Amino acid sequence: MSTTPRATPESVARRLPTAGVPAAPRPAAAPDGPADGAPLREEFGRLPDGTPVERWTLARGGLRVAVLSLGGIVQSLDVPDREGRRANVSLGFDRLAPYADAPYFGALIGRYGNRVAGGRFTLEGREHRLPLNDGGNSLHGGGDGFDRQVWRVAPAGPAALTLRHTSPAGDAGYPGTLDVRVDYSLTDEGEFRIDYLATTDAPTVVNLTSHIYFNLAGEGSGGIQDHRLSVAAGRYTPVGDSLIPTGELAPVDGTPFDFRKEKAVGDDLRAGHPQLLRAQGYDHNLVLDKGTTAGPERAATLHDPASGRRMTVSTTEPGVQFYSGNFLDGTLVGTSGRAYRQGDGLCLETQHFPDSPNQPHFPSTVLRPGETYRSTTVHAFSAH
C-alpha cells in the first residue's frame, strides 16, 4: 500500500523524539541472540513524554524477529538463505526517529487497513466520518492509526509475544470501543505467524493487517523486480483515480495481475496497463480464490532465485493487497545504511477488501457486540 501519506506534525510531536526532547541513545542492530528460548527485551527509544519504546527479539526454527512496542512494528526479520546465511528480509530502521517519516513500515494496521472512500461510511443508518490522510480518502485508520500507538507487549511462550491495544469509542471516527490482541510467534518449521483477535461493545468495522516490506535478497540489497511471485487469485478489484475500488471483481486473465503461475514481479510492471499507470505500479487487492476460511490456506508464494529464499503466505483472509513499493523515493535510509528506492521492497497485505464498508457486495467487515474478529496469517520460510 502506498506510503505517500506522511504523519502530521502534531502526531509526530506526540510520539517521536523531537528537538529539545532527549532521545535514547541510538540502539545497535538487533542482537545475535536470543538463542531459542525466552524473548529478549530491551529499550529502543523514548517518546517525548518519556514513555519507553521496547524492542522484543524472538528466535526459533532458524528465524529471528525483532518487534517494537510502537505500532507492533516488525523492525527486522532474519531468515537463512540456501547456504544457511541469515539476512534481514524486512525493510526498517535502526532507531526510532525515522519511523516518523515512514508510516506503516512493518507496522500493525487498524482500525481499517487500506482505503475508505471519502473518509466516511454508514453503519446501521448512521454516518461515520474518518480523518482524511490520503487525498480525499482515509487510509490505514487515518494519520494516527494503530501503527502510531504504543502497544502493551508481554511474552507468550518461548518464541511468542502478545500485543494488546484498546481503541476507545470515537477513535479516528470509528464507533465502539475495540479491544485488540495480536500474537506474534515463531515455529520450529520456520514460520512467522500473526494471529489477530478483536471484540467491540458497539457495531463497528474492522480490517486488521500487517504492513511488512519484504525483500528476500536482504534489506538494502536493491530491487525486488526479479523476485518471483505467485498468488492464488483469479480476480482483482480495479481502482479509480484515487485508488478506491470501482466495485468490479475483474478477471485477471490477460492482465498484469495474473500471478496464478509464478512470474517475476518486474515482468509486467512497465507494461503500460492503465491500472498500473494509475497506481504507479502494483497497489491492488487480489481476490483470493479460496475466499474467507476458518484456518489459514495458501494465498501467495514469493521466491528470490539469487538467495534461494522462499516465503509462502497462508491466511484466513479473502484478499491480499500487493504493493510493489511504488512510492519509495530514496529519501529514507534503512538499517543497512542504504537508501530505499522505488521497488526496493514489496508488501503482501492479507486483509478484507478496500472500501468494504461502502461496497455491500464485498465481504463484510462489520463486527458486532458478542462477536469475535479472528484472522491469521502465516509466513513460512524455506531456502532451495
mmCIF file with all atom_site columns, C-alpha atoms in Angstrom, residues 80-234:
data_model
loop_
_atom_site.group_PDB
_atom_site.id
_atom_site.type_symbol
_atom_site.label_atom_id
_atom_site.label_alt_id
_atom_site.label_comp_id
_atom_site.label_asym_id
_atom_site.label_entity_id
_atom_site.label_seq_id
_atom_site.pdbx_PDB_ins_code
_atom_site.Cartn_x
_atom_site.Cartn_y
_atom_site.Cartn_z
_atom_site.occupancy
_atom_site.B_iso_or_equiv
_atom_site.pdbx_formal_charge
_atom_site.auth_seq_id
_atom_site.auth_comp_id
_atom_site.auth_asym_id
_atom_site.auth_atom_id
_atom_site.pdbx_PDB_model_num
ATOM 1   C CA . PRO A 1 80  ? 18.679  -18.066 6.260   1.00 0.00 ? 80  PRO A CA 1
ATOM 2   C CA . ASP A 1 81  ? 19.452  -18.488 2.560   1.00 0.00 ? 81  ASP A CA 1
ATOM 3   C CA . ARG A 1 82  ? 20.280  -21.761 0.797   1.00 0.00 ? 82  ARG A CA 1
ATOM 4   C CA . GLU A 1 83  ? 23.790  -21.637 2.295   1.00 0.00 ? 83  GLU A CA 1
ATOM 5   C CA . GLY A 1 84  ? 22.454  -21.035 5.796   1.00 0.00 ? 84  GLY A CA 1
ATOM 6   C CA . ARG A 1 85  ? 23.498  -17.378 5.816   1.00 0.00 ? 85  ARG A CA 1
ATOM 7   C CA . ARG A 1 86  ? 20.972  -15.177 7.579   1.00 0.00 ? 86  ARG A CA 1
ATOM 8   C CA . ALA A 1 87  ? 19.837  -11.778 6.338   1.00 0.00 ? 87  ALA A CA 1
ATOM 9   C CA . ASN A 1 88  ? 17.141  -9.347  7.413   1.00 0.00 ? 88  ASN A CA 1
ATOM 10  C CA . VAL A 1 89  ? 14.361  -9.592  4.799   1.00 0.00 ? 89  VAL A CA 1
ATOM 11  C CA . SER A 1 90  ? 12.178  -6.729  6.060   1.00 0.00 ? 90  SER A CA 1
ATOM 12  C CA . LEU A 1 91  ? 12.690  -3.030  5.437   1.00 0.00 ? 91  LEU A CA 1
ATOM 13  C CA . GLY A 1 92  ? 13.031  -0.842  8.506   1.00 0.00 ? 92  GLY A CA 1
ATOM 14  C CA . PHE A 1 93  ? 15.264  1.409   10.590  1.00 0.00 ? 93  PHE A CA 1
ATOM 15  C CA . ASP A 1 94  ? 17.804  1.025   13.379  1.00 0.00 ? 94  ASP A CA 1
ATOM 16  C CA . ARG A 1 95  ? 16.475  3.879   15.517  1.00 0.00 ? 95  ARG A CA 1
ATOM 17  C CA . LEU A 1 96  ? 13.139  5.385   16.434  1.00 0.00 ? 96  LEU A CA 1
ATOM 18  C CA . ALA A 1 97  ? 13.093  8.767   14.674  1.00 0.00 ? 97  ALA A CA 1
ATOM 19  C CA . PRO A 1 98  ? 12.956  7.590   11.011  1.00 0.00 ? 98  PRO A CA 1
ATOM 20  C CA . TYR A 1 99  ? 9.631   5.840   11.647  1.00 0.00 ? 99  TYR A CA 1
ATOM 21  C CA . ALA A 1 100 ? 8.063   9.334   11.812  1.00 0.00 ? 100 ALA A CA 1
ATOM 22  C CA . ASP A 1 101 ? 8.689   9.808   8.082   1.00 0.00 ? 101 ASP A CA 1
ATOM 23  C CA . ALA A 1 102 ? 7.963   6.212   7.120   1.00 0.00 ? 102 ALA A CA 1
ATOM 24  C CA . PRO A 1 103 ? 4.429   5.425   8.232   1.00 0.00 ? 103 PRO A CA 1
ATOM 25  C CA . TYR A 1 104 ? 3.403   1.770   8.182   1.00 0.00 ? 104 TYR A CA 1
ATOM 26  C CA . PHE A 1 105 ? 6.913   0.266   7.787   1.00 0.00 ? 105 PHE A CA 1
ATOM 27  C CA . GLY A 1 106 ? 6.493   -3.178  9.384   1.00 0.00 ? 106 GLY A CA 1
ATOM 28  C CA . ALA A 1 107 ? 3.528   -1.990  11.456  1.00 0.00 ? 107 ALA A CA 1
ATOM 29  C CA . LEU A 1 108 ? 0.179   -3.356  12.543  1.00 0.00 ? 108 LEU A CA 1
ATOM 30  C CA . ILE A 1 109 ? -2.614  -1.531  10.739  1.00 0.00 ? 109 ILE A CA 1
ATOM 31  C CA . GLY A 1 110 ? -6.035  -0.564  12.118  1.00 0.00 ? 110 GLY A CA 1
ATOM 32  C CA . ARG A 1 111 ? -8.740  0.101   12.698  1.00 0.00 ? 111 ARG A CA 1
ATOM 33  C CA . TYR A 1 112 ? -9.243  -0.302  8.988   1.00 0.00 ? 112 TYR A CA 1
ATOM 34  C CA . GLY A 1 113 ? -6.447  -1.487  6.727   1.00 0.00 ? 113 GLY A CA 1
ATOM 35  C CA . ASN A 1 114 ? -6.491  0.069   3.253   1.00 0.00 ? 114 ASN A CA 1
ATOM 36  C CA . ARG A 1 115 ? -8.683  2.900   1.941   1.00 0.00 ? 115 ARG A CA 1
ATOM 37  C CA . VAL A 1 116 ? -12.174 4.093   2.836   1.00 0.00 ? 116 VAL A CA 1
ATOM 38  C CA . ALA A 1 117 ? -13.667 6.335   0.150   1.00 0.00 ? 117 ALA A CA 1
ATOM 39  C CA . GLY A 1 118 ? -14.296 9.907   1.178   1.00 0.00 ? 118 GLY A CA 1
ATOM 40  C CA . GLY A 1 119 ? -13.348 9.039   4.755   1.00 0.00 ? 119 GLY A CA 1
ATOM 41  C CA . ARG A 1 120 ? -16.925 8.084   5.538   1.00 0.00 ? 120 ARG A CA 1
ATOM 42  C CA . PHE A 1 121 ? -19.253 5.102   5.802   1.00 0.00 ? 121 PHE A CA 1
ATOM 43  C CA . THR A 1 122 ? -22.769 4.422   7.040   1.00 0.00 ? 122 THR A CA 1
ATOM 44  C CA . LEU A 1 123 ? -23.473 1.686   9.567   1.00 0.00 ? 123 LEU A CA 1
ATOM 45  C CA . GLU A 1 124 ? -26.966 0.915   10.841  1.00 0.00 ? 124 GLU A CA 1
ATOM 46  C CA . GLY A 1 125 ? -28.281 4.210   9.481   1.00 0.00 ? 125 GLY A CA 1
ATOM 47  C CA . ARG A 1 126 ? -25.600 6.426   10.998  1.00 0.00 ? 126 ARG A CA 1
ATOM 48  C CA . GLU A 1 127 ? -22.807 8.075   9.034   1.00 0.00 ? 127 GLU A CA 1
ATOM 49  C CA . HIS A 1 128 ? -19.314 7.991   10.491  1.00 0.00 ? 128 HIS A CA 1
ATOM 50  C CA . ARG A 1 129 ? -16.581 10.352  9.306   1.00 0.00 ? 129 ARG A CA 1
ATOM 51  C CA . LEU A 1 130 ? -12.901 9.441   9.394   1.00 0.00 ? 130 LEU A CA 1
ATOM 52  C CA . PRO A 1 131 ? -9.701  11.501  9.103   1.00 0.00 ? 131 PRO A CA 1
ATOM 53  C CA . LEU A 1 132 ? -8.645  12.220  5.519   1.00 0.00 ? 132 LEU A CA 1
ATOM 54  C CA . ASN A 1 133 ? -4.966  11.350  5.105   1.00 0.00 ? 133 ASN A CA 1
ATOM 55  C CA . ASP A 1 134 ? -4.857  10.081  1.514   1.00 0.00 ? 134 ASP A CA 1
ATOM 56  C CA . GLY A 1 135 ? -6.198  12.910  -0.601  1.00 0.00 ? 135 GLY A CA 1
ATOM 57  C CA . GLY A 1 136 ? -9.946  12.758  -0.132  1.00 0.00 ? 136 GLY A CA 1
ATOM 58  C CA . ASN A 1 137 ? -9.847  9.286   1.440   1.00 0.00 ? 137 ASN A CA 1
ATOM 59  C CA . SER A 1 138 ? -8.942  7.698   4.748   1.00 0.00 ? 138 SER A CA 1
ATOM 60  C CA . LEU A 1 139 ? -6.026  5.258   4.656   1.00 0.00 ? 139 LEU A CA 1
ATOM 61  C CA . HIS A 1 140 ? -4.983  2.663   7.266   1.00 0.00 ? 140 HIS A CA 1
ATOM 62  C CA . GLY A 1 141 ? -7.070  4.130   10.072  1.00 0.00 ? 141 GLY A CA 1
ATOM 63  C CA . GLY A 1 142 ? -6.122  7.742   9.422   1.00 0.00 ? 142 GLY A CA 1
ATOM 64  C CA . GLY A 1 143 ? -2.871  9.537   10.193  1.00 0.00 ? 143 GLY A CA 1
ATOM 65  C CA . ASP A 1 144 ? -2.944  8.435   13.833  1.00 0.00 ? 144 ASP A CA 1
ATOM 66  C CA . GLY A 1 145 ? -3.832  4.757   13.490  1.00 0.00 ? 145 GLY A CA 1
ATOM 67  C CA . PHE A 1 146 ? -2.667  1.625   15.249  1.00 0.00 ? 146 PHE A CA 1
ATOM 68  C CA . ASP A 1 147 ? 0.786   1.989   13.682  1.00 0.00 ? 147 ASP A CA 1
ATOM 69  C CA . ARG A 1 148 ? 1.280   5.116   15.860  1.00 0.00 ? 148 ARG A CA 1
ATOM 70  C CA . GLN A 1 149 ? 0.227   3.581   19.185  1.00 0.00 ? 149 GLN A CA 1
ATOM 71  C CA . VAL A 1 150 ? 2.420   2.038   21.862  1.00 0.00 ? 150 VAL A CA 1
ATOM 72  C CA . TRP A 1 151 ? 1.068   -1.468  22.373  1.00 0.00 ? 151 TRP A CA 1
ATOM 73  C CA . ARG A 1 152 ? 1.208   -3.442  25.600  1.00 0.00 ? 152 ARG A CA 1
ATOM 74  C CA . VAL A 1 153 ? 3.588   -6.341  24.973  1.00 0.00 ? 153 VAL A CA 1
ATOM 75  C CA . ALA A 1 154 ? 4.156   -9.484  27.030  1.00 0.00 ? 154 ALA A CA 1
ATOM 76  C CA . PRO A 1 155 ? 5.898   -12.812 26.389  1.00 0.00 ? 155 PRO A CA 1
ATOM 77  C CA . ALA A 1 156 ? 3.515   -15.624 25.476  1.00 0.00 ? 156 ALA A CA 1
ATOM 78  C CA . GLY A 1 157 ? 5.903   -18.576 25.313  1.00 0.00 ? 157 GLY A CA 1
ATOM 79  C CA . PRO A 1 158 ? 9.473   -19.430 24.277  1.00 0.00 ? 158 PRO A CA 1
ATOM 80  C CA . ALA A 1 159 ? 9.172   -17.632 20.919  1.00 0.00 ? 159 ALA A CA 1
ATOM 81  C CA . ALA A 1 160 ? 5.887   -15.748 21.138  1.00 0.00 ? 160 ALA A CA 1
ATOM 82  C CA . LEU A 1 161 ? 4.563   -12.322 22.081  1.00 0.00 ? 161 LEU A CA 1
ATOM 83  C CA . THR A 1 162 ? 1.101   -10.992 22.835  1.00 0.00 ? 162 THR A CA 1
ATOM 84  C CA . LEU A 1 163 ? 0.403   -7.361  21.928  1.00 0.00 ? 163 LEU A CA 1
ATOM 85  C CA . ARG A 1 164 ? -2.712  -5.570  23.184  1.00 0.00 ? 164 ARG A CA 1
ATOM 86  C CA . HIS A 1 165 ? -4.326  -2.237  22.401  1.00 0.00 ? 165 HIS A CA 1
ATOM 87  C CA . THR A 1 166 ? -7.668  -0.670  23.298  1.00 0.00 ? 166 THR A CA 1
ATOM 88  C CA . SER A 1 167 ? -9.134  1.789   20.806  1.00 0.00 ? 167 SER A CA 1
ATOM 89  C CA . PRO A 1 168 ? -11.824 3.891   22.528  1.00 0.00 ? 168 PRO A CA 1
ATOM 90  C CA . ALA A 1 169 ? -15.202 4.668   21.015  1.00 0.00 ? 169 ALA A CA 1
ATOM 91  C CA . GLY A 1 170 ? -14.874 7.533   18.542  1.00 0.00 ? 170 GLY A CA 1
ATOM 92  C CA . ASP A 1 171 ? -11.165 6.925   17.967  1.00 0.00 ? 171 ASP A CA 1
ATOM 93  C CA . ALA A 1 172 ? -10.470 8.273   14.448  1.00 0.00 ? 172 ALA A CA 1
ATOM 94  C CA . GLY A 1 173 ? -14.240 8.465   13.997  1.00 0.00 ? 173 GLY A CA 1
ATOM 95  C CA . TYR A 1 174 ? -14.898 4.735   14.399  1.00 0.00 ? 174 TYR A CA 1
ATOM 96  C CA . PRO A 1 175 ? -17.787 3.631   16.617  1.00 0.00 ? 175 PRO A CA 1
ATOM 97  C CA . GLY A 1 176 ? -17.408 1.260   19.544  1.00 0.00 ? 176 GLY A CA 1
ATOM 98  C CA . THR A 1 177 ? -14.576 0.517   21.953  1.00 0.00 ? 177 THR A CA 1
ATOM 99  C CA . LEU A 1 178 ? -12.368 -2.049  20.235  1.00 0.00 ? 178 LEU A CA 1
ATOM 100 C CA . ASP A 1 179 ? -10.153 -4.371  22.273  1.00 0.00 ? 179 ASP A CA 1
ATOM 101 C CA . VAL A 1 180 ? -7.415  -5.840  20.082  1.00 0.00 ? 180 VAL A CA 1
ATOM 102 C CA . ARG A 1 181 ? -4.989  -8.680  20.695  1.00 0.00 ? 181 ARG A CA 1
ATOM 103 C CA . VAL A 1 182 ? -2.260  -9.704  18.242  1.00 0.00 ? 182 VAL A CA 1
ATOM 104 C CA . ASP A 1 183 ? 0.005   -12.717 18.770  1.00 0.00 ? 183 ASP A CA 1
ATOM 105 C CA . TYR A 1 184 ? 3.386   -12.957 17.043  1.00 0.00 ? 184 TYR A CA 1
ATOM 106 C CA . SER A 1 185 ? 5.043   -16.375 17.139  1.00 0.00 ? 185 SER A CA 1
ATOM 107 C CA . LEU A 1 186 ? 7.806   -18.404 15.501  1.00 0.00 ? 186 LEU A CA 1
ATOM 108 C CA . THR A 1 187 ? 7.646   -22.165 14.951  1.00 0.00 ? 187 THR A CA 1
ATOM 109 C CA . ASP A 1 188 ? 10.211  -24.927 14.595  1.00 0.00 ? 188 ASP A CA 1
ATOM 110 C CA . GLU A 1 189 ? 9.129   -25.229 10.942  1.00 0.00 ? 189 GLU A CA 1
ATOM 111 C CA . GLY A 1 190 ? 10.460  -21.776 10.034  1.00 0.00 ? 190 GLY A CA 1
ATOM 112 C CA . GLU A 1 191 ? 7.123   -19.972 10.230  1.00 0.00 ? 191 GLU A CA 1
ATOM 113 C CA . PHE A 1 192 ? 6.341   -16.456 11.390  1.00 0.00 ? 192 PHE A CA 1
ATOM 114 C CA . ARG A 1 193 ? 2.695   -16.442 12.469  1.00 0.00 ? 193 ARG A CA 1
ATOM 115 C CA . ILE A 1 194 ? 0.390   -13.494 13.178  1.00 0.00 ? 194 ILE A CA 1
ATOM 116 C CA . ASP A 1 195 ? -2.947  -14.103 14.951  1.00 0.00 ? 195 ASP A CA 1
ATOM 117 C CA . TYR A 1 196 ? -5.426  -11.237 15.316  1.00 0.00 ? 196 TYR A CA 1
ATOM 118 C CA . LEU A 1 197 ? -8.389  -11.086 17.691  1.00 0.00 ? 197 LEU A CA 1
ATOM 119 C CA . ALA A 1 198 ? -10.762 -8.187  18.442  1.00 0.00 ? 198 ALA A CA 1
ATOM 120 C CA . THR A 1 199 ? -14.043 -7.525  20.251  1.00 0.00 ? 199 THR A CA 1
ATOM 121 C CA . THR A 1 200 ? -16.288 -4.462  20.392  1.00 0.00 ? 200 THR A CA 1
ATOM 122 C CA . ASP A 1 201 ? -19.035 -3.032  22.590  1.00 0.00 ? 201 ASP A CA 1
ATOM 123 C CA . ALA A 1 202 ? -20.913 -1.453  19.663  1.00 0.00 ? 202 ALA A CA 1
ATOM 124 C CA . PRO A 1 203 ? -21.281 -2.218  15.950  1.00 0.00 ? 203 PRO A CA 1
ATOM 125 C CA . THR A 1 204 ? -18.169 -1.149  14.045  1.00 0.00 ? 204 THR A CA 1
ATOM 126 C CA . VAL A 1 205 ? -15.974 -2.097  11.098  1.00 0.00 ? 205 VAL A CA 1
ATOM 127 C CA . VAL A 1 206 ? -12.588 -3.799  11.464  1.00 0.00 ? 206 VAL A CA 1
ATOM 128 C CA . ASN A 1 207 ? -9.899  -4.749  8.967   1.00 0.00 ? 207 ASN A CA 1
ATOM 129 C CA . LEU A 1 208 ? -6.525  -5.517  10.564  1.00 0.00 ? 208 LEU A CA 1
ATOM 130 C CA . THR A 1 209 ? -3.319  -6.322  8.702   1.00 0.00 ? 209 THR A CA 1
ATOM 131 C CA . SER A 1 210 ? 0.480   -6.114  8.812   1.00 0.00 ? 210 SER A CA 1
ATOM 132 C CA . HIS A 1 211 ? 2.479   -3.779  6.563   1.00 0.00 ? 211 HIS A CA 1
ATOM 133 C CA . ILE A 1 212 ? 5.861   -5.502  6.327   1.00 0.00 ? 212 ILE A CA 1
ATOM 134 C CA . TYR A 1 213 ? 8.003   -4.570  3.327   1.00 0.00 ? 213 TYR A CA 1
ATOM 135 C CA . PHE A 1 214 ? 9.783   -7.729  2.148   1.00 0.00 ? 214 PHE A CA 1
ATOM 136 C CA . ASN A 1 215 ? 12.984  -8.152  0.180   1.00 0.00 ? 215 ASN A CA 1
ATOM 137 C CA . LEU A 1 216 ? 14.060  -11.790 0.289   1.00 0.00 ? 216 LEU A CA 1
ATOM 138 C CA . ALA A 1 217 ? 17.509  -10.940 -1.082  1.00 0.00 ? 217 ALA A CA 1
ATOM 139 C CA . GLY A 1 218 ? 18.079  -8.930  2.091   1.00 0.00 ? 218 GLY A CA 1
ATOM 140 C CA . GLU A 1 219 ? 17.261  -5.426  3.278   1.00 0.00 ? 219 GLU A CA 1
ATOM 141 C CA . GLY A 1 220 ? 19.214  -2.815  1.327   1.00 0.00 ? 220 GLY A CA 1
ATOM 142 C CA . SER A 1 221 ? 20.189  -5.245  -1.437  1.00 0.00 ? 221 SER A CA 1
ATOM 143 C CA . GLY A 1 222 ? 18.316  -3.450  -4.233  1.00 0.00 ? 222 GLY A CA 1
ATOM 144 C CA . GLY A 1 223 ? 15.083  -4.028  -6.114  1.00 0.00 ? 223 GLY A CA 1
ATOM 145 C CA . ILE A 1 224 ? 12.548  -6.843  -5.944  1.00 0.00 ? 224 ILE A CA 1
ATOM 146 C CA . GLN A 1 225 ? 11.783  -6.912  -9.679  1.00 0.00 ? 225 GLN A CA 1
ATOM 147 C CA . ASP A 1 226 ? 13.493  -10.314 -10.062 1.00 0.00 ? 226 ASP A CA 1
ATOM 148 C CA . HIS A 1 227 ? 11.551  -11.846 -7.170  1.00 0.00 ? 227 HIS A CA 1
ATOM 149 C CA . ARG A 1 228 ? 9.108   -14.435 -8.458  1.00 0.00 ? 228 ARG A CA 1
ATOM 150 C CA . LEU A 1 229 ? 5.548   -14.218 -7.189  1.00 0.00 ? 229 LEU A CA 1
ATOM 151 C CA . SER A 1 230 ? 2.511   -16.452 -7.417  1.00 0.00 ? 230 SER A CA 1
ATOM 152 C CA . VAL A 1 231 ? -0.922  -15.591 -5.986  1.00 0.00 ? 231 VAL A CA 1
ATOM 153 C CA . ALA A 1 232 ? -3.935  -17.901 -5.972  1.00 0.00 ? 232 ALA A CA 1
ATOM 154 C CA . ALA A 1 233 ? -6.279  -15.205 -7.247  1.00 0.00 ? 233 ALA A CA 1
ATOM 155 C CA . GLY A 1 234 ? -8.359  -15.315 -10.428 1.00 0.00 ? 234 GLY A CA 1
#
